[in-house]
PDB file of C-alpha atoms in Angstrom:
ATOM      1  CA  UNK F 249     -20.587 244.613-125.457  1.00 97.00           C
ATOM      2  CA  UNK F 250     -18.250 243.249-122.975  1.00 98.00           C
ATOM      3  CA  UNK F 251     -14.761 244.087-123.511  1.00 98.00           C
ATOM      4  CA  UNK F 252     -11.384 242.385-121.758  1.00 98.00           C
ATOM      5  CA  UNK F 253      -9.022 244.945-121.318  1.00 98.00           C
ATOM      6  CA  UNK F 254      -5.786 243.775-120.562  1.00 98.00           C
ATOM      7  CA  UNK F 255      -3.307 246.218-118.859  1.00 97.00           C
ATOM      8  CA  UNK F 256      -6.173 247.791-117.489  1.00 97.00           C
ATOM      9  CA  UNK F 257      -5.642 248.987-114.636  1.00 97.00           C
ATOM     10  CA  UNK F 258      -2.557 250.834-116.605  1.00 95.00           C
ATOM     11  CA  UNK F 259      -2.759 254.711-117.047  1.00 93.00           C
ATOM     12  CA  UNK F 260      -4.121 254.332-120.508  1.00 93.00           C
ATOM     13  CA  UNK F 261      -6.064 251.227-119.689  1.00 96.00           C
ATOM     14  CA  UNK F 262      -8.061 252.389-116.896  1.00 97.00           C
ATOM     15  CA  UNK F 263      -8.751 255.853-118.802  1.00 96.00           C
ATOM     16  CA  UNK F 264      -9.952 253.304-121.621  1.00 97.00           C
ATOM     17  CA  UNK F 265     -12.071 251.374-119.115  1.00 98.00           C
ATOM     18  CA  UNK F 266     -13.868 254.149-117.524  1.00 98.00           C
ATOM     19  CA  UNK F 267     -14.636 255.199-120.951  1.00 98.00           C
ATOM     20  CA  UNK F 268     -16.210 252.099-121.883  1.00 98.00           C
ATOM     21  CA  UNK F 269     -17.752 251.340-118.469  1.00 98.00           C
ATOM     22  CA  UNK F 270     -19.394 255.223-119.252  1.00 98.00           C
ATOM     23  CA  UNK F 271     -20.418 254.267-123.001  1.00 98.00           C
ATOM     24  CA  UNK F 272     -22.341 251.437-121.495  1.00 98.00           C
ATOM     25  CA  UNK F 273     -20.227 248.622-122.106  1.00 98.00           C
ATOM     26  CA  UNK F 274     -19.572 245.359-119.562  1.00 98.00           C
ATOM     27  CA  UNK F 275     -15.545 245.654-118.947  1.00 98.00           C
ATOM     28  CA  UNK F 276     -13.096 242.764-117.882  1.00 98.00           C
ATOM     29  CA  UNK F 277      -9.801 243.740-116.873  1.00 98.00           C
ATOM     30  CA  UNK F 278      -6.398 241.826-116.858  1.00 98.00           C
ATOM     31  CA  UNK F 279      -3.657 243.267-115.130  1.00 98.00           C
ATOM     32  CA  UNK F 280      -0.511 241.449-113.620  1.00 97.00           C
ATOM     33  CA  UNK F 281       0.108 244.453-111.896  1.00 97.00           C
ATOM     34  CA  UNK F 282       3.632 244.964-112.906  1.00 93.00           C
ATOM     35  CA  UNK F 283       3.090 248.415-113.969  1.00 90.00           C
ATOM     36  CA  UNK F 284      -0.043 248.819-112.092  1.00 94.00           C
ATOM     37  CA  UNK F 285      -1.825 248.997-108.502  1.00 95.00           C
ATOM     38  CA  UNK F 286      -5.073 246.877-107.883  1.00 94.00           C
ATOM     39  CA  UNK F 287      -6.430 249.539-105.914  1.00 96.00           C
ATOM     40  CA  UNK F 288      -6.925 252.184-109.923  1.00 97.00           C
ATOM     41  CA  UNK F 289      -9.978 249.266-110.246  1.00 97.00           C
ATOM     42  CA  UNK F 290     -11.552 250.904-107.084  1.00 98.00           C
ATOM     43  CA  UNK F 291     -10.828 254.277-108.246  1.00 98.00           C
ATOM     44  CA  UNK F 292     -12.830 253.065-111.956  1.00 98.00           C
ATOM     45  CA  UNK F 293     -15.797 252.246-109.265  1.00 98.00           C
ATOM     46  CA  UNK F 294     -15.641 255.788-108.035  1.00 98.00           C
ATOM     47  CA  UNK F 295     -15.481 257.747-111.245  1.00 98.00           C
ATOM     48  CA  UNK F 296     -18.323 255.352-112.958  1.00 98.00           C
ATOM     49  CA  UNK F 297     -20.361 254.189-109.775  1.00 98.00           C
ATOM     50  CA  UNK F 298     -19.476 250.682-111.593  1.00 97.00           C
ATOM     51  CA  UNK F 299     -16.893 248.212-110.914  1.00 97.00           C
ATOM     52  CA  UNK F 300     -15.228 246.134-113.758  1.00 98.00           C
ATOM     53  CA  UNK F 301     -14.398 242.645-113.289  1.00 98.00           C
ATOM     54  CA  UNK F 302     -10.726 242.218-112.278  1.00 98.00           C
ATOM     55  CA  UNK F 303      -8.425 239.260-112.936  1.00 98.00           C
ATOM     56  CA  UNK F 304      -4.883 239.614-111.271  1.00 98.00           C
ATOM     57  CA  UNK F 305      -2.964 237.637-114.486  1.00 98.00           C
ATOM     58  CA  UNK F 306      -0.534 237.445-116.486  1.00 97.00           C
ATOM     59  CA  UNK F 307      -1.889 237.781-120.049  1.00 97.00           C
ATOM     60  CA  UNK F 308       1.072 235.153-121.713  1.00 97.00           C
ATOM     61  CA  UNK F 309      -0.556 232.030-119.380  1.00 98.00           C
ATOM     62  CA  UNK F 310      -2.936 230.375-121.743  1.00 98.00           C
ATOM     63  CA  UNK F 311      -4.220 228.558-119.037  1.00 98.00           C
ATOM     64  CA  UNK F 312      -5.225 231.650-117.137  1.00 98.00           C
ATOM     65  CA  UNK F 313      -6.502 233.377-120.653  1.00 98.00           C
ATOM     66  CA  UNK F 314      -8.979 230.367-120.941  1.00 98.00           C
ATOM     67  CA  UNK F 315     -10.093 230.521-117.667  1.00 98.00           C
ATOM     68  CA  UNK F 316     -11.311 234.016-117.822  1.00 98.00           C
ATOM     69  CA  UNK F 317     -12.636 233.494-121.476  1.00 98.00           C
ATOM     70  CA  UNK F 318     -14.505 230.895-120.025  1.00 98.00           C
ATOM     71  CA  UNK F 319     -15.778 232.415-117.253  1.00 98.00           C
ATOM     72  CA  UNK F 320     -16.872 235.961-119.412  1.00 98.00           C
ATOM     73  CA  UNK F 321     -18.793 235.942-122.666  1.00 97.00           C
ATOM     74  CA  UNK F 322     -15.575 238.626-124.247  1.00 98.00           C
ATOM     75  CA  UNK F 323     -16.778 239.668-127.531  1.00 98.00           C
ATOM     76  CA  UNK F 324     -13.779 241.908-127.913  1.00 98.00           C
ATOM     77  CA  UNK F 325     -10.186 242.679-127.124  1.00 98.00           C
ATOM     78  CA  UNK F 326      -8.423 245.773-126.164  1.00 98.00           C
ATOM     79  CA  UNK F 327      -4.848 244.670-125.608  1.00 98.00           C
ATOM     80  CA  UNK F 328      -2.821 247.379-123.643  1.00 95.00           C
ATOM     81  CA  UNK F 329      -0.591 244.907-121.683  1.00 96.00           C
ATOM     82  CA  UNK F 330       2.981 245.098-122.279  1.00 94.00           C
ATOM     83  CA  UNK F 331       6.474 246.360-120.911  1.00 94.00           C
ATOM     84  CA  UNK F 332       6.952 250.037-122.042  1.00 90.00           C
ATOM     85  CA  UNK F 333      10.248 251.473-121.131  1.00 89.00           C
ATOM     86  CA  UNK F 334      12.346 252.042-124.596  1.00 89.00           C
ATOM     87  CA  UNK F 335      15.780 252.522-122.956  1.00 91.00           C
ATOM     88  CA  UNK F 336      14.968 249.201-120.358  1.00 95.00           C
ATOM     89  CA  UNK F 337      14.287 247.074-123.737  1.00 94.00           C
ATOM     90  CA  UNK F 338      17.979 248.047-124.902  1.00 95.00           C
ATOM     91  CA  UNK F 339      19.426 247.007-122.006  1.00 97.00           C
ATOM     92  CA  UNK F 340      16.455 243.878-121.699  1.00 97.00           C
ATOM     93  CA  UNK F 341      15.962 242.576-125.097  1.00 97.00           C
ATOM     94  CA  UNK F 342      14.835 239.345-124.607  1.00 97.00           C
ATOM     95  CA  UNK F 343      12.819 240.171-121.862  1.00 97.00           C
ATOM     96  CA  UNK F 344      10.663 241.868-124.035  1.00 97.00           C
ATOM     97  CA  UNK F 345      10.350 240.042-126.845  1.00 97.00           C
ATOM     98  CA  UNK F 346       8.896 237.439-124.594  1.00 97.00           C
ATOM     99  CA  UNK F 347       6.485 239.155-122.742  1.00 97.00           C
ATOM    100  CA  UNK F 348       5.131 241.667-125.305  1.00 97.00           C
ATOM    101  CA  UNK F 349       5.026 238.933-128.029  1.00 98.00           C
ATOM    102  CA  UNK F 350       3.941 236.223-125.982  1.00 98.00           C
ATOM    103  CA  UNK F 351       1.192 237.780-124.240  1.00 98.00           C
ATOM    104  CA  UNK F 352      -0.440 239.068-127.807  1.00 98.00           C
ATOM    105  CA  UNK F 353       0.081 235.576-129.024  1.00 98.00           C
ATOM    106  CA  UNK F 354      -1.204 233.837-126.135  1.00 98.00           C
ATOM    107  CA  UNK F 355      -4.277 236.712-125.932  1.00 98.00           C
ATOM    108  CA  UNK F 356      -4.976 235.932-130.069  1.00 98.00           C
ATOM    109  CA  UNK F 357      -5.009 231.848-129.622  1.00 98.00           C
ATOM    110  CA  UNK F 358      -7.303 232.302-126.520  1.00 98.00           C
ATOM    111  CA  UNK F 359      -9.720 234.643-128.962  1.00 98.00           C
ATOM    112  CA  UNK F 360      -9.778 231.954-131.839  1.00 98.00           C
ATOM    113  CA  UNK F 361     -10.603 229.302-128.954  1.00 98.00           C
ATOM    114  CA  UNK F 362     -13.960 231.172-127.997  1.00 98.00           C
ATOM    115  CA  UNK F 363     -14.867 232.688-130.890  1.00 98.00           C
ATOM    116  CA  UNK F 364     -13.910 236.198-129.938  1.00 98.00           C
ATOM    117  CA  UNK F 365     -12.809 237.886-133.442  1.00 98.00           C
ATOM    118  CA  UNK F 366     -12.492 241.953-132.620  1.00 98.00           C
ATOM    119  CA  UNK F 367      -9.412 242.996-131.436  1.00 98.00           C
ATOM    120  CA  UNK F 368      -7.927 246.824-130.965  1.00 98.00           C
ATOM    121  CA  UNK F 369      -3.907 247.060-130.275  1.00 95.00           C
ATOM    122  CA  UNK F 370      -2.435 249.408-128.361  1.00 92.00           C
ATOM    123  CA  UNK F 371       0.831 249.288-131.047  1.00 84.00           C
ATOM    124  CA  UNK F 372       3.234 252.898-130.925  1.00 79.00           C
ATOM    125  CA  UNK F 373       4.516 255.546-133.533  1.00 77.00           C
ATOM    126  CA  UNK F 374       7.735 253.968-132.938  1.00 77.00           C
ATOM    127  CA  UNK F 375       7.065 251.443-135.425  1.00 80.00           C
ATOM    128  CA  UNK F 376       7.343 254.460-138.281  1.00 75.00           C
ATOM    129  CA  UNK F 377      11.131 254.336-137.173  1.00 74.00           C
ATOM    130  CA  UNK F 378      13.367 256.876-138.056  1.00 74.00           C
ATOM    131  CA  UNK F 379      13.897 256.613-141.775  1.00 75.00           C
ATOM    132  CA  UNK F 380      10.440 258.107-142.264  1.00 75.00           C
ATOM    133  CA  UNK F 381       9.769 261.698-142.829  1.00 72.00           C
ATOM    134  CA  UNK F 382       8.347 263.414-140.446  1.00 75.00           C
ATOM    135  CA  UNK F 383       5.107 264.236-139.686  1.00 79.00           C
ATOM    136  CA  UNK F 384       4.172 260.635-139.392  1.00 76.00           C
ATOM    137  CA  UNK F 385       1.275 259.990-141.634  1.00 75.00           C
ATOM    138  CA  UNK F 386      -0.977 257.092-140.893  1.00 76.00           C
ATOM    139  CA  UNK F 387      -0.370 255.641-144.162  1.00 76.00           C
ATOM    140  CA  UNK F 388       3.577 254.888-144.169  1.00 74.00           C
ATOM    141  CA  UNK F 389       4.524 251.746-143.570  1.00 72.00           C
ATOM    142  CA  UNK F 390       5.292 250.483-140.255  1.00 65.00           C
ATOM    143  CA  UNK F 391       9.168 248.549-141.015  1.00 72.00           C
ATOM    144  CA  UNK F 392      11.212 249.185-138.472  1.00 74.00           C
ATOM    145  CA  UNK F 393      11.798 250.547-135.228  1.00 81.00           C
ATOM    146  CA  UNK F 394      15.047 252.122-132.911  1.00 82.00           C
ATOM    147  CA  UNK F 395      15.154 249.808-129.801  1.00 90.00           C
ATOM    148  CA  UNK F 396      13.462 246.152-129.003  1.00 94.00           C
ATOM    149  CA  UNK F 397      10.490 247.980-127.255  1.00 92.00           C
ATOM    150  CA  UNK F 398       9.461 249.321-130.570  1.00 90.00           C
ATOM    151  CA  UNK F 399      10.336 245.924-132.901  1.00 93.00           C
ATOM    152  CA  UNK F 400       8.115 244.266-130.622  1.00 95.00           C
ATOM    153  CA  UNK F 401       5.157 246.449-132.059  1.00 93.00           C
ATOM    154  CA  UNK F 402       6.105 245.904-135.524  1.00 92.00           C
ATOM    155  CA  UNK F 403       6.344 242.433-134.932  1.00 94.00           C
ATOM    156  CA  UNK F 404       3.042 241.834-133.329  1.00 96.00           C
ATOM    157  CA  UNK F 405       1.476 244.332-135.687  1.00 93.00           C
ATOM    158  CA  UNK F 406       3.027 241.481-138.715  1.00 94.00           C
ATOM    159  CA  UNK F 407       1.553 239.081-136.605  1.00 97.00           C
ATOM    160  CA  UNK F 408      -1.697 240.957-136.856  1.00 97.00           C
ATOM    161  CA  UNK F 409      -1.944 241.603-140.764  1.00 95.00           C
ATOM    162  CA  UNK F 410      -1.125 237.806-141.229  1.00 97.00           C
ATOM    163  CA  UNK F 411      -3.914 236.480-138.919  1.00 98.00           C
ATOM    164  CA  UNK F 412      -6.382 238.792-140.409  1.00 97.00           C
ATOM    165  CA  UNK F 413      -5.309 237.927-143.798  1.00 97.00           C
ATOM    166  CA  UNK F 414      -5.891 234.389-142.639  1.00 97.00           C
ATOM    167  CA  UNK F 415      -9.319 234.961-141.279  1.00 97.00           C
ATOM    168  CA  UNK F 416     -10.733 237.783-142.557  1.00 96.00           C
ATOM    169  CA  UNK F 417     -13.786 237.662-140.486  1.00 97.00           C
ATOM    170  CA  UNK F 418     -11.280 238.839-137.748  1.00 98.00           C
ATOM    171  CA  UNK F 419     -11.137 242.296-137.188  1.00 97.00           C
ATOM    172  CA  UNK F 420      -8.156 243.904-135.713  1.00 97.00           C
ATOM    173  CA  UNK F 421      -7.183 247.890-135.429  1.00 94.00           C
ATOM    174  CA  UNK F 422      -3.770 248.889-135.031  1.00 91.00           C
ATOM    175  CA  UNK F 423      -3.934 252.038-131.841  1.00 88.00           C
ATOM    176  CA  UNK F 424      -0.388 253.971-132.765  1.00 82.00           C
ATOM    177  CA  UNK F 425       0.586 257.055-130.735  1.00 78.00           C
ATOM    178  CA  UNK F 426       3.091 258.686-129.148  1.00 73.00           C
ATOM    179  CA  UNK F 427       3.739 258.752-125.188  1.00 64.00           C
ATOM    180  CA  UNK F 428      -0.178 259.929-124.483  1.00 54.00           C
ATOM    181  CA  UNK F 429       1.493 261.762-120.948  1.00 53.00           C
ATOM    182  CA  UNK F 430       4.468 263.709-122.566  1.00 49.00           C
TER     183      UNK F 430
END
């Protein structure tokens, strides 16, 4: 299968990508490199002894999308790109409520365009919010969240359960979790 993972060369990304690339699966990544270094994609070559195709992008420019959808057969989506930093989205709303819900916008209208209909999320715990009981169970709903960081993922994850109600030959999986390094 060949798999576009974007925010791939990210700490979770590129632990997702060599995990792929070792499962036997063709891997695209898409990194702007905001939160990133182009040089992780030669450390993937070293751990696999394969390198994954790299595209230096911003995942919110359609026309950049479409160009690497055109140029890869993608038969699914692994969408890890987004700004992560809870106390910079207090003091940065808007900031990210464009990029995190443009670029999952942008990356689902760019999968309807080719055909590409599996799509994994890389969404948070935040979205449990704190009116929940803890433990989180993977059942409660996801309705609200503490900063902008973490309304972003409720929002997209709306987004999500609308488009798949939509077309429900589309699969999508919501990936929720807490900070994966402490």
């Amino acid at each position: 299968m060949n798999v576009l993972v974007t925010g791939g060369a990210g700490y979770i990304g590129s632990h997702t990508v060599v995990e792929l690339i070792n499962a036997g699966h063709a891997v695209i990544i898409v990194d702007d490199l905001s939160n990133a270094k182009a040089d992780v994609v030669d450390r993937i070559e070293t751990i696999t002894g394969k390198r994954p195709a790299f595209y230096q992008a911003d995942c919110a420019d359609k026309a950049a999308m479409e160009q690497i959808f055109a140029a890869n057969q993608v038969d699914a989506v692994i969408h890890f790109a987004a700004f992560k930093a809870v106390g910079e989205s207090v003091k940065k709303p808007l900031m990210y409520y464009r990029n995190n819900l443009d670029s999952a916008m942008t990356m689902l209208e760019v999968m309807e365009e080719y055909g590409c209909k599996k799509f994994v999320f890389s969404s948070s715990a935040t979205v449990y919010g704190p009116n929940n009981p803890y433990p989180y169970k993977e059942e409660m709903k996801a309705i609200e969240s503490s900063s902008p960081y973490g309304w972003t993922k409720v929002m997209i994850e709306r987004i999500l359960t609308d488009y798949v109600t939509a077309h429900p030959d589309f699969c999508a999986i919501l990936l929720r979790y807490f900070n994966p390094i402490g």
